[in-house]
Amino acid sequence: VRRALFLAIDRRAFIATALEGNGLVGAPMPSRGPWGIPEDDLLKMPGYRQPKDADIAEAKKLLAEAGFPDGFATSVMTRADATYQKYGTFILAELAKLGIKGELLLRVTAAFEDALIKGAFDMMAHSEATALDDPDLRFGDFYISRGGRNYGKYSNAKIDELFEQQSRALDVNERKKLVREMQTIILQENPD
């Protein structure tokens, strides 16, 4: 189901509408940074391709295989803020293409943060940033089992292992290879 949702989202349309053109298509690491998957490569991958027809067809197939051929009902929680409301509204419109009916739940910041920490949400529309373009910060916060902002409680022993290896790697090219492998796994498992 997560894979289907990941495939359905049109990232270019999100940038054009919800971000008013101010953004870049990226993966776990920014595509234009030293650790990211180059944008040209990324745009050939499922979930990033244009047009979205093949991704939507695959998403519908996956939902049907998961027992949801007509979609399902869910909610998307976000902060009660005009910017985040645009994010949530966009996500719900994209999921509607799969027959998913969603409710936008707006929360004041304190209630939103409390729900994030407790994991009390079906889905959320939010953005988080790190101060530096560094895999230790990005993966350490969002994707390893003990990550501080791993709100969906994602856990993958291979990611945890690769994280430790890349963090200790002294050779930059070896570290880049390990970071690319982590991103590839994340893009297949779609935890966020």
C-alpha atoms as a PDB file:
ATOM      1  CA  VAL A   1       0.000   0.000   0.000  1.00  0.00           C
ATOM      2  CA  ARG A   2       2.839   2.406   0.830  1.00  0.00           C
ATOM      3  CA  ARG A   3       4.394   1.696  -2.541  1.00  0.00           C
ATOM      4  CA  ALA A   4       1.105   2.475  -4.287  1.00  0.00           C
ATOM      5  CA  LEU A   5       0.823   5.799  -2.469  1.00  0.00           C
ATOM      6  CA  PHE A   6       4.436   6.636  -3.311  1.00  0.00           C
ATOM      7  CA  LEU A   7       3.847   5.898  -7.002  1.00  0.00           C
ATOM      8  CA  ALA A   8       0.699   8.029  -7.191  1.00  0.00           C
ATOM      9  CA  ILE A   9       2.228  11.335  -6.089  1.00  0.00           C
ATOM     10  CA  ASP A  10       3.237  13.628  -8.951  1.00  0.00           C
ATOM     11  CA  ARG A  11       6.285  15.328  -7.489  1.00  0.00           C
ATOM     12  CA  ARG A  12       6.655  17.853 -10.311  1.00  0.00           C
ATOM     13  CA  ALA A  13       3.029  18.907  -9.909  1.00  0.00           C
ATOM     14  CA  PHE A  14       3.578  19.220  -6.144  1.00  0.00           C
ATOM     15  CA  ILE A  15       6.497  21.574  -6.730  1.00  0.00           C
ATOM     16  CA  ALA A  16       4.536  23.581  -9.311  1.00  0.00           C
ATOM     17  CA  THR A  17       1.396  23.962  -7.178  1.00  0.00           C
ATOM     18  CA  ALA A  18       1.959  23.410  -3.455  1.00  0.00           C
ATOM     19  CA  LEU A  19       5.461  24.904  -3.521  1.00  0.00           C
ATOM     20  CA  GLU A  20       4.608  27.521  -6.164  1.00  0.00           C
ATOM     21  CA  GLY A  21       7.573  26.393  -8.284  1.00  0.00           C
ATOM     22  CA  ASN A  22      10.120  26.713  -5.479  1.00  0.00           C
ATOM     23  CA  GLY A  23      11.662  23.288  -5.153  1.00  0.00           C
ATOM     24  CA  LEU A  24      13.569  20.436  -6.706  1.00  0.00           C
ATOM     25  CA  VAL A  25      12.633  16.813  -7.192  1.00  0.00           C
ATOM     26  CA  GLY A  26      14.662  14.763  -4.748  1.00  0.00           C
ATOM     27  CA  ALA A  27      14.984  11.506  -2.852  1.00  0.00           C
ATOM     28  CA  PRO A  28      16.192  10.987   0.726  1.00  0.00           C
ATOM     29  CA  MET A  29      19.213  13.150  -0.130  1.00  0.00           C
ATOM     30  CA  PRO A  30      18.911  16.272  -2.331  1.00  0.00           C
ATOM     31  CA  SER A  31      19.440  15.352  -5.991  1.00  0.00           C
ATOM     32  CA  ARG A  32      21.748  18.300  -6.665  1.00  0.00           C
ATOM     33  CA  GLY A  33      23.975  17.674  -3.674  1.00  0.00           C
ATOM     34  CA  PRO A  34      27.055  15.469  -3.481  1.00  0.00           C
ATOM     35  CA  TRP A  35      25.152  12.546  -1.897  1.00  0.00           C
ATOM     36  CA  GLY A  36      21.969  12.537  -3.937  1.00  0.00           C
ATOM     37  CA  ILE A  37      20.804  10.462  -6.845  1.00  0.00           C
ATOM     38  CA  PRO A  38      21.266  12.739  -9.880  1.00  0.00           C
ATOM     39  CA  GLU A  39      17.979  14.277 -10.997  1.00  0.00           C
ATOM     40  CA  ASP A  40      18.267  12.757 -14.499  1.00  0.00           C
ATOM     41  CA  ASP A  41      18.521   9.263 -12.969  1.00  0.00           C
ATOM     42  CA  LEU A  42      15.796   9.959 -10.442  1.00  0.00           C
ATOM     43  CA  LEU A  43      13.317  11.094 -13.089  1.00  0.00           C
ATOM     44  CA  LYS A  44      13.558   7.677 -14.774  1.00  0.00           C
ATOM     45  CA  MET A  45      12.586   5.818 -11.596  1.00  0.00           C
ATOM     46  CA  PRO A  46       9.078   4.649 -10.639  1.00  0.00           C
ATOM     47  CA  GLY A  47       7.315   7.348  -8.675  1.00  0.00           C
ATOM     48  CA  TYR A  48       9.245  10.103 -10.417  1.00  0.00           C
ATOM     49  CA  ARG A  49       8.505   9.344 -14.069  1.00  0.00           C
ATOM     50  CA  GLN A  50       6.473  11.556 -16.377  1.00  0.00           C
ATOM     51  CA  PRO A  51       3.840  11.112 -17.549  1.00  0.00           C
ATOM     52  CA  LYS A  52       2.354   9.421 -14.467  1.00  0.00           C
ATOM     53  CA  ASP A  53       0.243   6.860 -16.374  1.00  0.00           C
ATOM     54  CA  ALA A  54       2.528   3.858 -15.727  1.00  0.00           C
ATOM     55  CA  ASP A  55       2.938   4.782 -12.067  1.00  0.00           C
ATOM     56  CA  ILE A  56      -0.824   5.190 -11.549  1.00  0.00           C
ATOM     57  CA  ALA A  57      -1.529   1.856 -13.277  1.00  0.00           C
ATOM     58  CA  GLU A  58       1.054   0.099 -11.088  1.00  0.00           C
ATOM     59  CA  ALA A  59      -0.329   1.796  -7.974  1.00  0.00           C
ATOM     60  CA  LYS A  60      -3.874   0.612  -8.751  1.00  0.00           C
ATOM     61  CA  LYS A  61      -2.570  -2.917  -9.341  1.00  0.00           C
ATOM     62  CA  LEU A  62      -0.732  -2.909  -6.009  1.00  0.00           C
ATOM     63  CA  LEU A  63      -3.803  -1.647  -4.148  1.00  0.00           C
ATOM     64  CA  ALA A  64      -5.952  -4.352  -5.740  1.00  0.00           C
ATOM     65  CA  GLU A  65      -3.395  -7.013  -4.754  1.00  0.00           C
ATOM     66  CA  ALA A  66      -3.464  -5.645  -1.192  1.00  0.00           C
ATOM     67  CA  GLY A  67      -7.249  -6.035  -1.068  1.00  0.00           C
ATOM     68  CA  PHE A  68      -8.203  -2.428  -1.847  1.00  0.00           C
ATOM     69  CA  PRO A  69      -9.299  -2.467  -5.511  1.00  0.00           C
ATOM     70  CA  ASP A  70     -11.611   0.507  -4.928  1.00  0.00           C
ATOM     71  CA  GLY A  71      -9.294   2.383  -2.574  1.00  0.00           C
ATOM     72  CA  PHE A  72     -10.039   3.046   1.084  1.00  0.00           C
ATOM     73  CA  ALA A  73     -10.777   5.864   3.515  1.00  0.00           C
ATOM     74  CA  THR A  74      -8.000   7.536   5.459  1.00  0.00           C
ATOM     75  CA  SER A  75      -6.899  10.868   6.857  1.00  0.00           C
ATOM     76  CA  VAL A  76      -3.967  13.169   6.278  1.00  0.00           C
ATOM     77  CA  MET A  77      -2.927  15.190   9.285  1.00  0.00           C
ATOM     78  CA  THR A  78      -1.070  18.465   8.941  1.00  0.00           C
ATOM     79  CA  ARG A  79      -0.475  21.697  10.768  1.00  0.00           C
ATOM     80  CA  ALA A  80      -3.236  24.304  10.753  1.00  0.00           C
ATOM     81  CA  ASP A  81      -1.188  26.598   8.565  1.00  0.00           C
ATOM     82  CA  ALA A  82      -1.887  27.721   5.006  1.00  0.00           C
ATOM     83  CA  THR A  83       1.378  26.257   3.663  1.00  0.00           C
ATOM     84  CA  TYR A  84       0.906  22.829   5.182  1.00  0.00           C
ATOM     85  CA  GLN A  85      -2.786  22.824   4.299  1.00  0.00           C
ATOM     86  CA  LYS A  86      -1.737  23.166   0.629  1.00  0.00           C
ATOM     87  CA  TYR A  87       0.516  20.122   1.079  1.00  0.00           C
ATOM     88  CA  GLY A  88      -2.269  18.022   2.584  1.00  0.00           C
ATOM     89  CA  THR A  89      -4.850  19.111   0.039  1.00  0.00           C
ATOM     90  CA  PHE A  90      -2.484  18.253  -2.816  1.00  0.00           C
ATOM     91  CA  ILE A  91      -1.721  14.790  -1.374  1.00  0.00           C
ATOM     92  CA  LEU A  92      -5.425  14.007  -0.962  1.00  0.00           C
ATOM     93  CA  ALA A  93      -6.119  15.022  -4.570  1.00  0.00           C
ATOM     94  CA  GLU A  94      -3.314  12.733  -5.786  1.00  0.00           C
ATOM     95  CA  LEU A  95      -4.565   9.789  -3.707  1.00  0.00           C
ATOM     96  CA  ALA A  96      -8.095  10.310  -5.041  1.00  0.00           C
ATOM     97  CA  LYS A  97      -6.749   9.116  -8.411  1.00  0.00           C
ATOM     98  CA  LEU A  98      -6.489   5.693  -6.757  1.00  0.00           C
ATOM     99  CA  GLY A  99      -9.972   5.824  -5.274  1.00  0.00           C
ATOM    100  CA  ILE A 100      -8.655   6.772  -1.843  1.00  0.00           C
ATOM    101  CA  LYS A 101     -11.008   9.030   0.036  1.00  0.00           C
ATOM    102  CA  GLY A 102      -9.293  11.197   2.586  1.00  0.00           C
ATOM    103  CA  GLU A 103     -10.040  13.721   5.239  1.00  0.00           C
ATOM    104  CA  LEU A 104      -7.669  16.588   5.963  1.00  0.00           C
ATOM    105  CA  LEU A 105      -7.062  16.904   9.699  1.00  0.00           C
ATOM    106  CA  LEU A 106      -5.694  20.312  10.673  1.00  0.00           C
ATOM    107  CA  ARG A 107      -3.874  20.563  14.014  1.00  0.00           C
ATOM    108  CA  VAL A 108      -2.365  23.530  15.802  1.00  0.00           C
ATOM    109  CA  THR A 109       1.400  23.165  16.026  1.00  0.00           C
ATOM    110  CA  ALA A 110       1.521  21.788  19.587  1.00  0.00           C
ATOM    111  CA  ALA A 111      -1.157  19.163  18.879  1.00  0.00           C
ATOM    112  CA  PHE A 112       0.465  18.319  15.554  1.00  0.00           C
ATOM    113  CA  GLU A 113       3.899  17.792  17.127  1.00  0.00           C
ATOM    114  CA  ASP A 114       2.367  15.717  19.930  1.00  0.00           C
ATOM    115  CA  ALA A 115       0.614  13.457  17.406  1.00  0.00           C
ATOM    116  CA  LEU A 116       3.863  13.102  15.422  1.00  0.00           C
ATOM    117  CA  ILE A 117       5.828  12.023  18.469  1.00  0.00           C
ATOM    118  CA  LYS A 118       3.131   9.552  19.513  1.00  0.00           C
ATOM    119  CA  GLY A 119       2.647   8.228  15.971  1.00  0.00           C
ATOM    120  CA  ALA A 120      -1.051   9.094  16.229  1.00  0.00           C
ATOM    121  CA  PHE A 121      -1.816   9.601  12.540  1.00  0.00           C
ATOM    122  CA  ASP A 122      -2.706   7.619   9.417  1.00  0.00           C
ATOM    123  CA  MET A 123      -0.700   9.892   7.124  1.00  0.00           C
ATOM    124  CA  MET A 124       0.804  13.311   7.510  1.00  0.00           C
ATOM    125  CA  ALA A 125       1.721  16.158   5.203  1.00  0.00           C
ATOM    126  CA  HIS A 126       4.722  17.938   6.605  1.00  0.00           C
ATOM    127  CA  SER A 127       8.187  19.082   5.734  1.00  0.00           C
ATOM    128  CA  GLU A 128      11.327  18.702   7.770  1.00  0.00           C
ATOM    129  CA  ALA A 129      14.746  20.055   7.052  1.00  0.00           C
ATOM    130  CA  THR A 130      18.266  19.387   8.177  1.00  0.00           C
ATOM    131  CA  ALA A 131      20.867  22.106   8.528  1.00  0.00           C
ATOM    132  CA  LEU A 132      23.471  20.327   6.402  1.00  0.00           C
ATOM    133  CA  ASP A 133      23.452  18.125   3.314  1.00  0.00           C
ATOM    134  CA  ASP A 134      24.969  15.198   5.191  1.00  0.00           C
ATOM    135  CA  PRO A 135      23.831  11.554   5.296  1.00  0.00           C
ATOM    136  CA  ASP A 136      24.499  11.283   9.045  1.00  0.00           C
ATOM    137  CA  LEU A 137      21.965  14.020   9.709  1.00  0.00           C
ATOM    138  CA  ARG A 138      19.373  13.048   7.117  1.00  0.00           C
ATOM    139  CA  PHE A 139      19.339   9.283   7.628  1.00  0.00           C
ATOM    140  CA  GLY A 140      20.152   9.580  11.317  1.00  0.00           C
ATOM    141  CA  ASP A 141      17.063  11.688  11.901  1.00  0.00           C
ATOM    142  CA  PHE A 142      14.522  10.117   9.555  1.00  0.00           C
ATOM    143  CA  TYR A 143      15.402   6.571   8.525  1.00  0.00           C
ATOM    144  CA  ILE A 144      17.320   4.632  11.127  1.00  0.00           C
ATOM    145  CA  SER A 145      15.445   2.760  13.829  1.00  0.00           C
ATOM    146  CA  ARG A 146      16.513   5.103  16.607  1.00  0.00           C
ATOM    147  CA  GLY A 147      16.133   8.267  14.509  1.00  0.00           C
ATOM    148  CA  GLY A 148      14.850  11.324  16.320  1.00  0.00           C
ATOM    149  CA  ARG A 149      12.296  12.312  13.674  1.00  0.00           C
ATOM    150  CA  ASN A 150      11.445   8.830  12.413  1.00  0.00           C
ATOM    151  CA  TYR A 151       7.749   9.511  13.077  1.00  0.00           C
ATOM    152  CA  GLY A 152       6.478   6.507  11.112  1.00  0.00           C
ATOM    153  CA  LYS A 153       8.699   4.208  13.217  1.00  0.00           C
ATOM    154  CA  TYR A 154      10.412   2.834  10.096  1.00  0.00           C
ATOM    155  CA  SER A 155      12.811   0.037  10.910  1.00  0.00           C
ATOM    156  CA  ASN A 156      15.110  -1.814   8.544  1.00  0.00           C
ATOM    157  CA  ALA A 157      18.173  -3.620   9.907  1.00  0.00           C
ATOM    158  CA  LYS A 158      19.973  -3.246   6.550  1.00  0.00           C
ATOM    159  CA  ILE A 159      19.504   0.539   6.613  1.00  0.00           C
ATOM    160  CA  ASP A 160      20.780   0.655  10.192  1.00  0.00           C
ATOM    161  CA  GLU A 161      23.831  -1.418   9.176  1.00  0.00           C
ATOM    162  CA  LEU A 162      24.569   0.657   6.067  1.00  0.00           C
ATOM    163  CA  PHE A 163      24.135   3.838   8.092  1.00  0.00           C
ATOM    164  CA  GLU A 164      26.824   2.756  10.545  1.00  0.00           C
ATOM    165  CA  GLN A 165      29.141   1.710   7.701  1.00  0.00           C
ATOM    166  CA  GLN A 166      28.768   4.986   5.783  1.00  0.00           C
ATOM    167  CA  SER A 167      29.192   6.986   8.955  1.00  0.00           C
ATOM    168  CA  ARG A 168      32.573   5.346   9.582  1.00  0.00           C
ATOM    169  CA  ALA A 169      33.739   5.266   5.948  1.00  0.00           C
ATOM    170  CA  LEU A 170      36.878   7.317   5.414  1.00  0.00           C
ATOM    171  CA  ASP A 171      36.818   7.042   1.620  1.00  0.00           C
ATOM    172  CA  VAL A 172      34.316   9.521   0.139  1.00  0.00           C
ATOM    173  CA  ASN A 173      33.548   7.319  -2.870  1.00  0.00           C
ATOM    174  CA  GLU A 174      32.852   4.321  -0.622  1.00  0.00           C
ATOM    175  CA  ARG A 175      30.587   6.464   1.530  1.00  0.00           C
ATOM    176  CA  LYS A 176      28.716   7.709  -1.562  1.00  0.00           C
ATOM    177  CA  LYS A 177      28.207   4.104  -2.672  1.00  0.00           C
ATOM    178  CA  LEU A 178      26.747   3.171   0.740  1.00  0.00           C
ATOM    179  CA  VAL A 179      24.512   6.260   0.795  1.00  0.00           C
ATOM    180  CA  ARG A 180      23.253   5.428  -2.710  1.00  0.00           C
ATOM    181  CA  GLU A 181      22.450   1.890  -1.542  1.00  0.00           C
ATOM    182  CA  MET A 182      20.478   3.284   1.419  1.00  0.00           C
ATOM    183  CA  GLN A 183      18.533   5.586  -0.882  1.00  0.00           C
ATOM    184  CA  THR A 184      17.760   2.724  -3.260  1.00  0.00           C
ATOM    185  CA  ILE A 185      16.292   0.682  -0.392  1.00  0.00           C
ATOM    186  CA  ILE A 186      14.271   3.656   0.863  1.00  0.00           C
ATOM    187  CA  LEU A 187      12.892   4.262  -2.636  1.00  0.00           C
ATOM    188  CA  GLN A 188      11.771   0.622  -2.820  1.00  0.00           C
ATOM    189  CA  GLU A 189      10.237   0.454   0.659  1.00  0.00           C
ATOM    190  CA  ASN A 190       8.718   3.944   0.754  1.00  0.00           C
ATOM    191  CA  PRO A 191       8.530   4.478   4.502  1.00  0.00           C
ATOM    192  CA  ASP A 192       7.573   8.155   4.250  1.00  0.00           C
END
